[in-house]
GROMACS .gro file of C-alpha atoms in nm:
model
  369
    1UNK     CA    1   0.000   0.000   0.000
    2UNK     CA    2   0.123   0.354  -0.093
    3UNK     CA    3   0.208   0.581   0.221
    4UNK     CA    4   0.084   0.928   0.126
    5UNK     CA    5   0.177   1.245   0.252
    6UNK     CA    6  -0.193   1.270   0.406
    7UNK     CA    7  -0.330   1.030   0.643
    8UNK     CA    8  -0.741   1.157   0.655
    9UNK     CA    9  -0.807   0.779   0.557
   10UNK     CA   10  -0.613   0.687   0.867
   11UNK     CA   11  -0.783   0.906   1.069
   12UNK     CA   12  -1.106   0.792   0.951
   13UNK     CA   13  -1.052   0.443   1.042
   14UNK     CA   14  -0.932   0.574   1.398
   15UNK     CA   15  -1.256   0.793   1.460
   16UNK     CA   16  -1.492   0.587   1.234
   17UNK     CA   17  -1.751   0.541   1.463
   18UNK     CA   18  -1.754   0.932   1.633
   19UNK     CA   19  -1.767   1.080   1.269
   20UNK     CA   20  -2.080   0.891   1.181
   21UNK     CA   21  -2.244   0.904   1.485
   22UNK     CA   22  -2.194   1.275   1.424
   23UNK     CA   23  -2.349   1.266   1.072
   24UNK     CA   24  -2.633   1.081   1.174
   25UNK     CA   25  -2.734   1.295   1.454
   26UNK     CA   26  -2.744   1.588   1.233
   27UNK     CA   27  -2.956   1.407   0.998
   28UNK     CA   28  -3.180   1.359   1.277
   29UNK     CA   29  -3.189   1.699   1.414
   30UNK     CA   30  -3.342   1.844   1.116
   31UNK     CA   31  -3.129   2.138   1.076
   32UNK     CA   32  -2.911   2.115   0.787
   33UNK     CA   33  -2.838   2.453   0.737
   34UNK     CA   34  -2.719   2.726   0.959
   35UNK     CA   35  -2.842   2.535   1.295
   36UNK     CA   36  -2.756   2.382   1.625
   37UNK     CA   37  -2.394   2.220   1.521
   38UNK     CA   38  -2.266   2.519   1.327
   39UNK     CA   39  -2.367   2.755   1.631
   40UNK     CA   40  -2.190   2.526   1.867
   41UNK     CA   41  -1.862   2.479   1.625
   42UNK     CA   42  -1.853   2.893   1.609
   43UNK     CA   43  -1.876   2.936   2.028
   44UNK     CA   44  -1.595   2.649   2.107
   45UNK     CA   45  -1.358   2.752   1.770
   46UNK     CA   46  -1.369   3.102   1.912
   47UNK     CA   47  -1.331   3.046   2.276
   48UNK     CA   48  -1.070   2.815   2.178
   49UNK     CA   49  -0.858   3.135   2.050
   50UNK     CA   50  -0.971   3.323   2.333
   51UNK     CA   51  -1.178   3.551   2.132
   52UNK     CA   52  -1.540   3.666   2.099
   53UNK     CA   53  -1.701   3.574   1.775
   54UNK     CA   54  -1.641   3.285   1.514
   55UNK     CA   55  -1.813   3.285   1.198
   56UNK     CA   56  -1.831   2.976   0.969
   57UNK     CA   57  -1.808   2.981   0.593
   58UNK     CA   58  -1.809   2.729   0.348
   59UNK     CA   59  -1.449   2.711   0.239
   60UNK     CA   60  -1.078   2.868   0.339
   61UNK     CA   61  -1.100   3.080   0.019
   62UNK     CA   62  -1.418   3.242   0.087
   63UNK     CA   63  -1.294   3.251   0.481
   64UNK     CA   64  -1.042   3.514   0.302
   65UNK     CA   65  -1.269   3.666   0.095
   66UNK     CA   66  -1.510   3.753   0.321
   67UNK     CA   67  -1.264   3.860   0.585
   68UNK     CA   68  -1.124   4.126   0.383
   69UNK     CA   69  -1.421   4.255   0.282
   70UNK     CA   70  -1.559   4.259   0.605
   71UNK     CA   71  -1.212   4.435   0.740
   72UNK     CA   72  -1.274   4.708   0.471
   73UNK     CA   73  -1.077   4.569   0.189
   74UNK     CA   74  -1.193   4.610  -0.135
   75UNK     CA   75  -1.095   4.801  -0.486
   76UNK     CA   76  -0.836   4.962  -0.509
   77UNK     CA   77  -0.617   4.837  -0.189
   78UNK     CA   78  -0.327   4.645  -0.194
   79UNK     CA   79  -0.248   4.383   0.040
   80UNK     CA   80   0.121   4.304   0.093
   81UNK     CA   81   0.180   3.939   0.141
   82UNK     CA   82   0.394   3.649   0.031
   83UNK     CA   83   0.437   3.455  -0.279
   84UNK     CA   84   0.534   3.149  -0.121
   85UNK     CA   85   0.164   3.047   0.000
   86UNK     CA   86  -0.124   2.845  -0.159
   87UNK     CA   87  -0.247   3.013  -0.472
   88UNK     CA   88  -0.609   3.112  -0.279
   89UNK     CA   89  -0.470   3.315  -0.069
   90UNK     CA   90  -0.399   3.537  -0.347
   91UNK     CA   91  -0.714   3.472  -0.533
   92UNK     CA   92  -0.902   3.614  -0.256
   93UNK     CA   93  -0.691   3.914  -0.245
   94UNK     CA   94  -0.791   3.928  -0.620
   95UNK     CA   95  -1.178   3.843  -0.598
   96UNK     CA   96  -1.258   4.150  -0.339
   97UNK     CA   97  -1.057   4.391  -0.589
   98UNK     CA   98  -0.752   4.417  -0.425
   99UNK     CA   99  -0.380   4.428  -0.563
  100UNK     CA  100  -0.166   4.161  -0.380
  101UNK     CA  101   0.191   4.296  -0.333
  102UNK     CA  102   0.454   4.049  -0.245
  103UNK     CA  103   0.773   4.043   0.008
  104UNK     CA  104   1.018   3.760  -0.023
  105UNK     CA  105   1.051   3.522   0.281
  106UNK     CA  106   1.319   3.404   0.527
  107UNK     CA  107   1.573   3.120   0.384
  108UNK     CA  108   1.556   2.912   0.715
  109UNK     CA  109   1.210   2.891   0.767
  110UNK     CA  110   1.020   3.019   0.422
  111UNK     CA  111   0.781   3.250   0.612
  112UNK     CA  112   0.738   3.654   0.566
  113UNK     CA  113   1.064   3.868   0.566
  114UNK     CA  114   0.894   4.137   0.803
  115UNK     CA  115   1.226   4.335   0.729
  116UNK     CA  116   1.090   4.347   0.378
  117UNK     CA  117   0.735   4.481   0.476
  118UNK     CA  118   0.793   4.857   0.531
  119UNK     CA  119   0.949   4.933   0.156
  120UNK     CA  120   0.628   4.722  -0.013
  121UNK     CA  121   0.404   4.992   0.171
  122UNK     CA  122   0.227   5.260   0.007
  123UNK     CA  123  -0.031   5.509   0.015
  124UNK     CA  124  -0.257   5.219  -0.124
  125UNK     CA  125  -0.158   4.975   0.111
  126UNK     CA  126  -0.478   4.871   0.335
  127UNK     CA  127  -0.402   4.544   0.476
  128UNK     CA  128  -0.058   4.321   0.542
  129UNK     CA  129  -0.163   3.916   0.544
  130UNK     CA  130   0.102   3.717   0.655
  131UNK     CA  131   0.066   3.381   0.620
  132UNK     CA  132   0.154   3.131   0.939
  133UNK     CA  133   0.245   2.877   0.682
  134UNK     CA  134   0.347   2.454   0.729
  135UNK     CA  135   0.239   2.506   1.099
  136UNK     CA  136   0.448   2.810   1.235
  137UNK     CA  137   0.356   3.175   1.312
  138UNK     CA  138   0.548   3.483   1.120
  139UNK     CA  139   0.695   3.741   1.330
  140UNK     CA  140   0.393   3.916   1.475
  141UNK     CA  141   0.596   4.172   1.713
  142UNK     CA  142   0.733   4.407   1.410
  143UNK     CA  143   0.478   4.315   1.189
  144UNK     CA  144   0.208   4.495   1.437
  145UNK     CA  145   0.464   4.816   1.470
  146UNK     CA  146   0.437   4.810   1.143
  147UNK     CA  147   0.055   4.831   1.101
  148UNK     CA  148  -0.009   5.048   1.404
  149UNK     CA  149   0.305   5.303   1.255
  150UNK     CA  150   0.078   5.313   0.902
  151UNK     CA  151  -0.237   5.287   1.010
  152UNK     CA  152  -0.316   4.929   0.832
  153UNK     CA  153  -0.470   4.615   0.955
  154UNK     CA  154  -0.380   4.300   0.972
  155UNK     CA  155  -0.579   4.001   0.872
  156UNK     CA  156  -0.448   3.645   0.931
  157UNK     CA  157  -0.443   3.362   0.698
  158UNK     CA  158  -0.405   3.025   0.962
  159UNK     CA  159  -0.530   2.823   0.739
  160UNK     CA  160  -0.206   2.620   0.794
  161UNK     CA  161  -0.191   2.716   1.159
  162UNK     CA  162  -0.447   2.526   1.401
  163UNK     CA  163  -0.310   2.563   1.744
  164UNK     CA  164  -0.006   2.720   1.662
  165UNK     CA  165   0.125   2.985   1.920
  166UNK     CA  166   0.393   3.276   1.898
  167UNK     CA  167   0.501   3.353   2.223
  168UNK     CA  168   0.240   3.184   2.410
  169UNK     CA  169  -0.017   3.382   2.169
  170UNK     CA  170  -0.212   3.159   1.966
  171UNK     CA  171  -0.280   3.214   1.553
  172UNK     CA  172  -0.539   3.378   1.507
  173UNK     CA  173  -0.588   3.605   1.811
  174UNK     CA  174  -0.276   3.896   1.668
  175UNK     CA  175  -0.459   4.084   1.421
  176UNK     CA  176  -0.795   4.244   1.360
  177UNK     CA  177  -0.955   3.908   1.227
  178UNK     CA  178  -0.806   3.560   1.080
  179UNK     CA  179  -0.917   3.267   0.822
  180UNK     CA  180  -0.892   2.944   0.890
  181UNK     CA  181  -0.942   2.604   0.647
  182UNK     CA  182  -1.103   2.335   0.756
  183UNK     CA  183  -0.975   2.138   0.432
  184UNK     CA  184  -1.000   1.744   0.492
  185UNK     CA  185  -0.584   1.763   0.491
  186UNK     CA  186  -0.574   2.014   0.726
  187UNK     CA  187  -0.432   2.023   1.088
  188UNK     CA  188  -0.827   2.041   1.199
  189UNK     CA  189  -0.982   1.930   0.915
  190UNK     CA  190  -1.362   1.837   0.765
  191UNK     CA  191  -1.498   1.584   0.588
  192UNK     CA  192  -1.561   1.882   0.245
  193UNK     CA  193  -1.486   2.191   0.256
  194UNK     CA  194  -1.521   2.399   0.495
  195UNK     CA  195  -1.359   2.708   0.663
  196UNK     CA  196  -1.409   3.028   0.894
  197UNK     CA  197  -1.336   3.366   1.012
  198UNK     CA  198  -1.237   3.455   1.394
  199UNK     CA  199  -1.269   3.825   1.540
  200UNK     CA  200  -1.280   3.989   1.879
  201UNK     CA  201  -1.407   4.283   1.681
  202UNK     CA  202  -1.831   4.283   1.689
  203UNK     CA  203  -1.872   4.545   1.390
  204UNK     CA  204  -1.644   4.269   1.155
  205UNK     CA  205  -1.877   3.951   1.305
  206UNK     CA  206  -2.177   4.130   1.184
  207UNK     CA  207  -2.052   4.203   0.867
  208UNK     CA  208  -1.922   3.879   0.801
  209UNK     CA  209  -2.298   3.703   0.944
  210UNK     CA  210  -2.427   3.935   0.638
  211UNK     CA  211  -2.169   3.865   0.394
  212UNK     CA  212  -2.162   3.455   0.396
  213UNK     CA  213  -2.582   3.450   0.352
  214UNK     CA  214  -2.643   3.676   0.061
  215UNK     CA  215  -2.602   4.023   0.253
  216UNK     CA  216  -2.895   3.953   0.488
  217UNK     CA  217  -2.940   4.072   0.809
  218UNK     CA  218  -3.317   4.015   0.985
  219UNK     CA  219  -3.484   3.893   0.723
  220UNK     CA  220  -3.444   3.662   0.432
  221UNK     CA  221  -3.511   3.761   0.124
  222UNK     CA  222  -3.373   4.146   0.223
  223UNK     CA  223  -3.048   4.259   0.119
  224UNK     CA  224  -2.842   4.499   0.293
  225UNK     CA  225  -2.565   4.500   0.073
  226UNK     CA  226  -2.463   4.247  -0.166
  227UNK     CA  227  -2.301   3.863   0.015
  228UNK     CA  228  -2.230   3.544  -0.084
  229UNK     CA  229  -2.387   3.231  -0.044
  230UNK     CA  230  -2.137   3.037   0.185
  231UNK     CA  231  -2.227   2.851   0.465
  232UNK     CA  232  -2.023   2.613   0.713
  233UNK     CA  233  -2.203   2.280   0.632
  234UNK     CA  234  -2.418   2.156   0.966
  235UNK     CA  235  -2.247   1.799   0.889
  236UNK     CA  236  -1.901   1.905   0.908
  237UNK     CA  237  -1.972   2.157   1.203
  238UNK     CA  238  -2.028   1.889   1.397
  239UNK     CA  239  -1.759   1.656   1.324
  240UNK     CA  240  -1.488   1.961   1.372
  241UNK     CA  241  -1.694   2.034   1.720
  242UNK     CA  242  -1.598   1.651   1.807
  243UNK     CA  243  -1.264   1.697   1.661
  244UNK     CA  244  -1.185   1.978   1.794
  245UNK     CA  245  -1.159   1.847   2.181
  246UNK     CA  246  -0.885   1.628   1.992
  247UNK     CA  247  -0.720   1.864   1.864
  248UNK     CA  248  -0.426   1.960   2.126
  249UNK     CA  249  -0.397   1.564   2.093
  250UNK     CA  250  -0.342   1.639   1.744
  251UNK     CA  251  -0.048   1.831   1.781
  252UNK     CA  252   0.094   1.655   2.028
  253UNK     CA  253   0.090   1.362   1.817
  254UNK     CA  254   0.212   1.581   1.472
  255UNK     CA  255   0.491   1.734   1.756
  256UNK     CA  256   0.618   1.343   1.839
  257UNK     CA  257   0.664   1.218   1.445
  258UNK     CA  258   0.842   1.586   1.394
  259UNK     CA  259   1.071   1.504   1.685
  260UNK     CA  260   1.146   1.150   1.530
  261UNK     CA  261   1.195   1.272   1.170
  262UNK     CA  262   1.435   1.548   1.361
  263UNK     CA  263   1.654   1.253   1.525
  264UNK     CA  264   1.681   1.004   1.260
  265UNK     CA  265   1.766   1.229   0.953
  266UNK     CA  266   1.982   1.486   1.124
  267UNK     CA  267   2.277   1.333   1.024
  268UNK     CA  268   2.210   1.355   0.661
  269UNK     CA  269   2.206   1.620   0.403
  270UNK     CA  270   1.904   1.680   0.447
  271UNK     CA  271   1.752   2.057   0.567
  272UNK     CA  272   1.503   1.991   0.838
  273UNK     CA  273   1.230   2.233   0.927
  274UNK     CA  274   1.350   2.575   1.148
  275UNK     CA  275   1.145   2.658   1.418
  276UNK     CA  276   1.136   3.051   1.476
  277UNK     CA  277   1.214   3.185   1.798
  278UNK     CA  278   0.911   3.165   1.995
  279UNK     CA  279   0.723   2.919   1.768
  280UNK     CA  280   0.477   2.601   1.875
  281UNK     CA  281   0.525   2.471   1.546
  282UNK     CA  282   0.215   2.237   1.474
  283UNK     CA  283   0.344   2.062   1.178
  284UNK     CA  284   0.059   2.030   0.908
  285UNK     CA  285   0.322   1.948   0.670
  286UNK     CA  286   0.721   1.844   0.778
  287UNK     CA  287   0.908   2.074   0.485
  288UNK     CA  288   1.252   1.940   0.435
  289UNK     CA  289   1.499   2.056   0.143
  290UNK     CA  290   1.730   1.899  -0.056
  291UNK     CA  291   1.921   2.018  -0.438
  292UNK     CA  292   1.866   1.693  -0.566
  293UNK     CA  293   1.430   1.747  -0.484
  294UNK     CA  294   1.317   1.575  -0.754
  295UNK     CA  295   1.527   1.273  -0.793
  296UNK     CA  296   1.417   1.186  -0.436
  297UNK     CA  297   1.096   1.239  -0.468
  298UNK     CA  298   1.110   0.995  -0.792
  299UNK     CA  299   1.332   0.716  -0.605
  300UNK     CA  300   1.067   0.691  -0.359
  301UNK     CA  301   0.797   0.578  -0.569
  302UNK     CA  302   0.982   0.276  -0.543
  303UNK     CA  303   0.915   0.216  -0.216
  304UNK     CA  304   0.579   0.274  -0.277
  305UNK     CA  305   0.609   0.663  -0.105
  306UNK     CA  306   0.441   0.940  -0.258
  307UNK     CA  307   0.573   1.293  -0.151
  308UNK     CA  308   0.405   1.631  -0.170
  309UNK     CA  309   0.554   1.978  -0.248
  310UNK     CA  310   0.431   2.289  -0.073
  311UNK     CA  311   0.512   2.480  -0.357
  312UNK     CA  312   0.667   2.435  -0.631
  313UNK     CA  313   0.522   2.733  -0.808
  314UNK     CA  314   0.569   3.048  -0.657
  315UNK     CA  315   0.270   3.230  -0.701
  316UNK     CA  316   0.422   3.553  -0.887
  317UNK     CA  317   0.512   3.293  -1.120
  318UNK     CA  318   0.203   3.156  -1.213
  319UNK     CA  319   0.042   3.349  -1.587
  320UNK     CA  320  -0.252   3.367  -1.424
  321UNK     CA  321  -0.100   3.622  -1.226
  322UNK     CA  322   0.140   3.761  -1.501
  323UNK     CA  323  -0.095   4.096  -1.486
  324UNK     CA  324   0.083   4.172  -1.171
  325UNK     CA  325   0.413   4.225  -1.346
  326UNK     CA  326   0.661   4.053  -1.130
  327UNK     CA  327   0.960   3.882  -1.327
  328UNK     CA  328   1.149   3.571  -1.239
  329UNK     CA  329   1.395   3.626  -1.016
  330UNK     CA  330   1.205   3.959  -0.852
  331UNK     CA  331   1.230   3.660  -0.486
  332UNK     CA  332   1.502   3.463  -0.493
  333UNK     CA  333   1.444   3.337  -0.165
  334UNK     CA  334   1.127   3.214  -0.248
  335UNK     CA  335   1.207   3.068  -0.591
  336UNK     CA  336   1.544   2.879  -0.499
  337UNK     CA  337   1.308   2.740  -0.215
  338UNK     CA  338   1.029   2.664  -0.462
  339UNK     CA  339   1.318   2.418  -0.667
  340UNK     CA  340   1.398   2.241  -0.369
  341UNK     CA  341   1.154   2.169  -0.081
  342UNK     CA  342   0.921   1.833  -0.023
  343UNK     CA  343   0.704   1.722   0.213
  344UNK     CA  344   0.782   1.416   0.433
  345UNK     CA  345   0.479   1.226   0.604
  346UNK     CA  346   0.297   1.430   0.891
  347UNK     CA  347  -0.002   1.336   1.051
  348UNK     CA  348  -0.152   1.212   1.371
  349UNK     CA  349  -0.203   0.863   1.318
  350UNK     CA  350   0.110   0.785   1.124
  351UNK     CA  351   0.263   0.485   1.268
  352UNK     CA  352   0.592   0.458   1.397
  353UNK     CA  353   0.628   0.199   1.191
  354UNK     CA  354   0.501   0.337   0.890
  355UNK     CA  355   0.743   0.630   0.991
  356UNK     CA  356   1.045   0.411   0.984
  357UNK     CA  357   0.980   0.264   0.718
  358UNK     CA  358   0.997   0.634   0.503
  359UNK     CA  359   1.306   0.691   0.726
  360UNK     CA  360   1.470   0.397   0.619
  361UNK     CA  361   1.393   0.493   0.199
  362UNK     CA  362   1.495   0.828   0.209
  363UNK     CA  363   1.864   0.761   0.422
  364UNK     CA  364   1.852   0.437   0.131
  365UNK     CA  365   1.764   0.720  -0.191
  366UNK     CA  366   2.025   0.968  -0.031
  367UNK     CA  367   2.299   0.729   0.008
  368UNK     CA  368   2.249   0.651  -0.358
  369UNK     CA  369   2.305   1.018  -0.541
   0.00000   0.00000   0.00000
């Protein structure tokens, strides 16, 4: 059997029985929409992050989306971020009418260059979204100097991030509002799509209650101002409510296969993960590096091991993003990273076994190059 990068089957097996005893009892509640298990998901997800209001959406992208919106982004901004990050983190910037502007990131652990920040500003910049990417937080501390100094929020994107803390803080909680993804792969993950938006701030809750059903307040069929249709499923609400008491098991777990990956392969050539000063890392993905990337990714198949890489396109690369006029080469951080980083195995339920046995085929694949 092929060991993936992803272990949601695994996990399935594990909690079999609690996931469908969650299904069926929404089934039998009657409320499939907008009910009992999405209210309950939204009260423990935000008192979780020690904040006041969680709204659920349908997806991590629309999480974005309607974030920004509902922190006042729209036409005309810019929002200075990173290239090295999922592609919809940049299509949201794009869908609310915003210009993403890009910093390059640090070489040790491939998140935001805050030293970079201050230069990208302008007198269109609204918003600065760093991205607390493979499980770890960017440097918060200057990064809110920053925003406070220029008058600019800061919206999260933790979509990566469950549980991760920076300085004791957790993601989530530093800025005016943050998205999360509730992807099936993710370190707190559905069964779909799903996703949401956390705030301490009442004024951004309300907008976002508006913006995810249509731009409706009181009463259906009245819009206040134009919304979307996207709605945290009732099904998945309740499984991430069930998962969710799990969830600093999670990371435990994800922090015990990091620290065996760390012991076994640190005498190799390999570049394990940094962990930033003051970082819980929560490990949804173990990013290691290597020049020779691609030939190890391909000499693993072998061994029936299929790798991931988290990304291999920077997005200022992509043409679908040509319009915004960065060359090759404009982050060289970011694209020498892009040539050379894979994913190794993470996930809770990964067997020590299972984990040995990738151990064992990558020190085998390296000793052959």
């Amino acid at each position: 059997m092929t060991l993936y990068v992803w272990g949601y089957l695994q996990e399935y097996e594990k909690e079999r029985d609690d996931i469908l005893d969650a299904v069926d009892s929404v089934f039998r509640s009657g409320q499939l929409v907008l009910g009992r298990s999405v209210r309950k998901f939204e009260a423990a997800f935000a008192e979780y992050h020690g904040l006041a209001h969680c709204v659920g959406v349908d997806n991590g992208t629309d999480a974005i989306v309607l974030g920004l919106q509902s922190v006042g982004v729209g036409p005309g901004d810019e929002v200075i971020t990173v290239s090295n990050t999922a592609a919809p983190t940049i299509l949201a910037i794009d869908s609310v009418g915003a210009t993403p502007v890009f910093v390059d990131v640090h070489p040790d652990t491939y998140l935001m260059d805050v030293a970079q920040v201050e230069a990208a500003i302008t007198e269109r910049t609204r918003c600065l979204l760093p991205v607390h990417l493979y499980g770890q937080c960017v440097d918060m501390a200057p990064l809110k100097a920053l925003a406070d100094k220029h008058g600019l929020v800061i919206f999260e994107d933790c979509a990566q991030a469950h549980g991760a803390r920076h300085h004791g803080t957790i993601a989530g909680s530093m800025g005016r509002a943050a998205a999360f993804s509730f992807y099936p792969t993710k370190v707190l993950g559905a069964y779909g799509d799903g996703g949401a938006v956390i705030t301490d701030d009442a004024e951004v809750e309300s907008r976002l209650r508006r913006l995810r059903y249509y731009g409706m307040k009181d009463q259906y069929y009245v819009v206040e101002t134009p919304g979307h249709n996207s709605r945290l499923d009732e099904v998945h609400a309740e499984i991430l409510s069930r998962k969710l008491t799990r969830l600093d098991g999670y990371l435990a777990d994800r922090r015990a296969v990091a620290d065996r990956y760390a012991e076994a392969l640190a005498d190799t050539e390999i570049v394990l993960p940094t962990v930033a000063p003051g970082n819980d890392h929560v490990y949804y993905v173990y990013v290691v590096r290597h020049p020779q990337r691609d030939r190890i990714i391909e000499a693993l198949k072998a061994y029936d091991i299929s790798l991931n890489i988290s990304y291999p396109w920077p997005v200022h690369t992509m043409t679908g993003f040509a319009h915004l006029g960065y060359p090759t080469g404009a982050f060289p951080v970011t694209e020498a990273a892009a040539k050379e980083i894979f994913s190794l195995p993470m996930y809770p339920s990964l067997s020590i076994q299972d984990q040995e046995k990738v151990i064992d085929a990558l020190r085998r694949v390296l000793a052959s190059l």
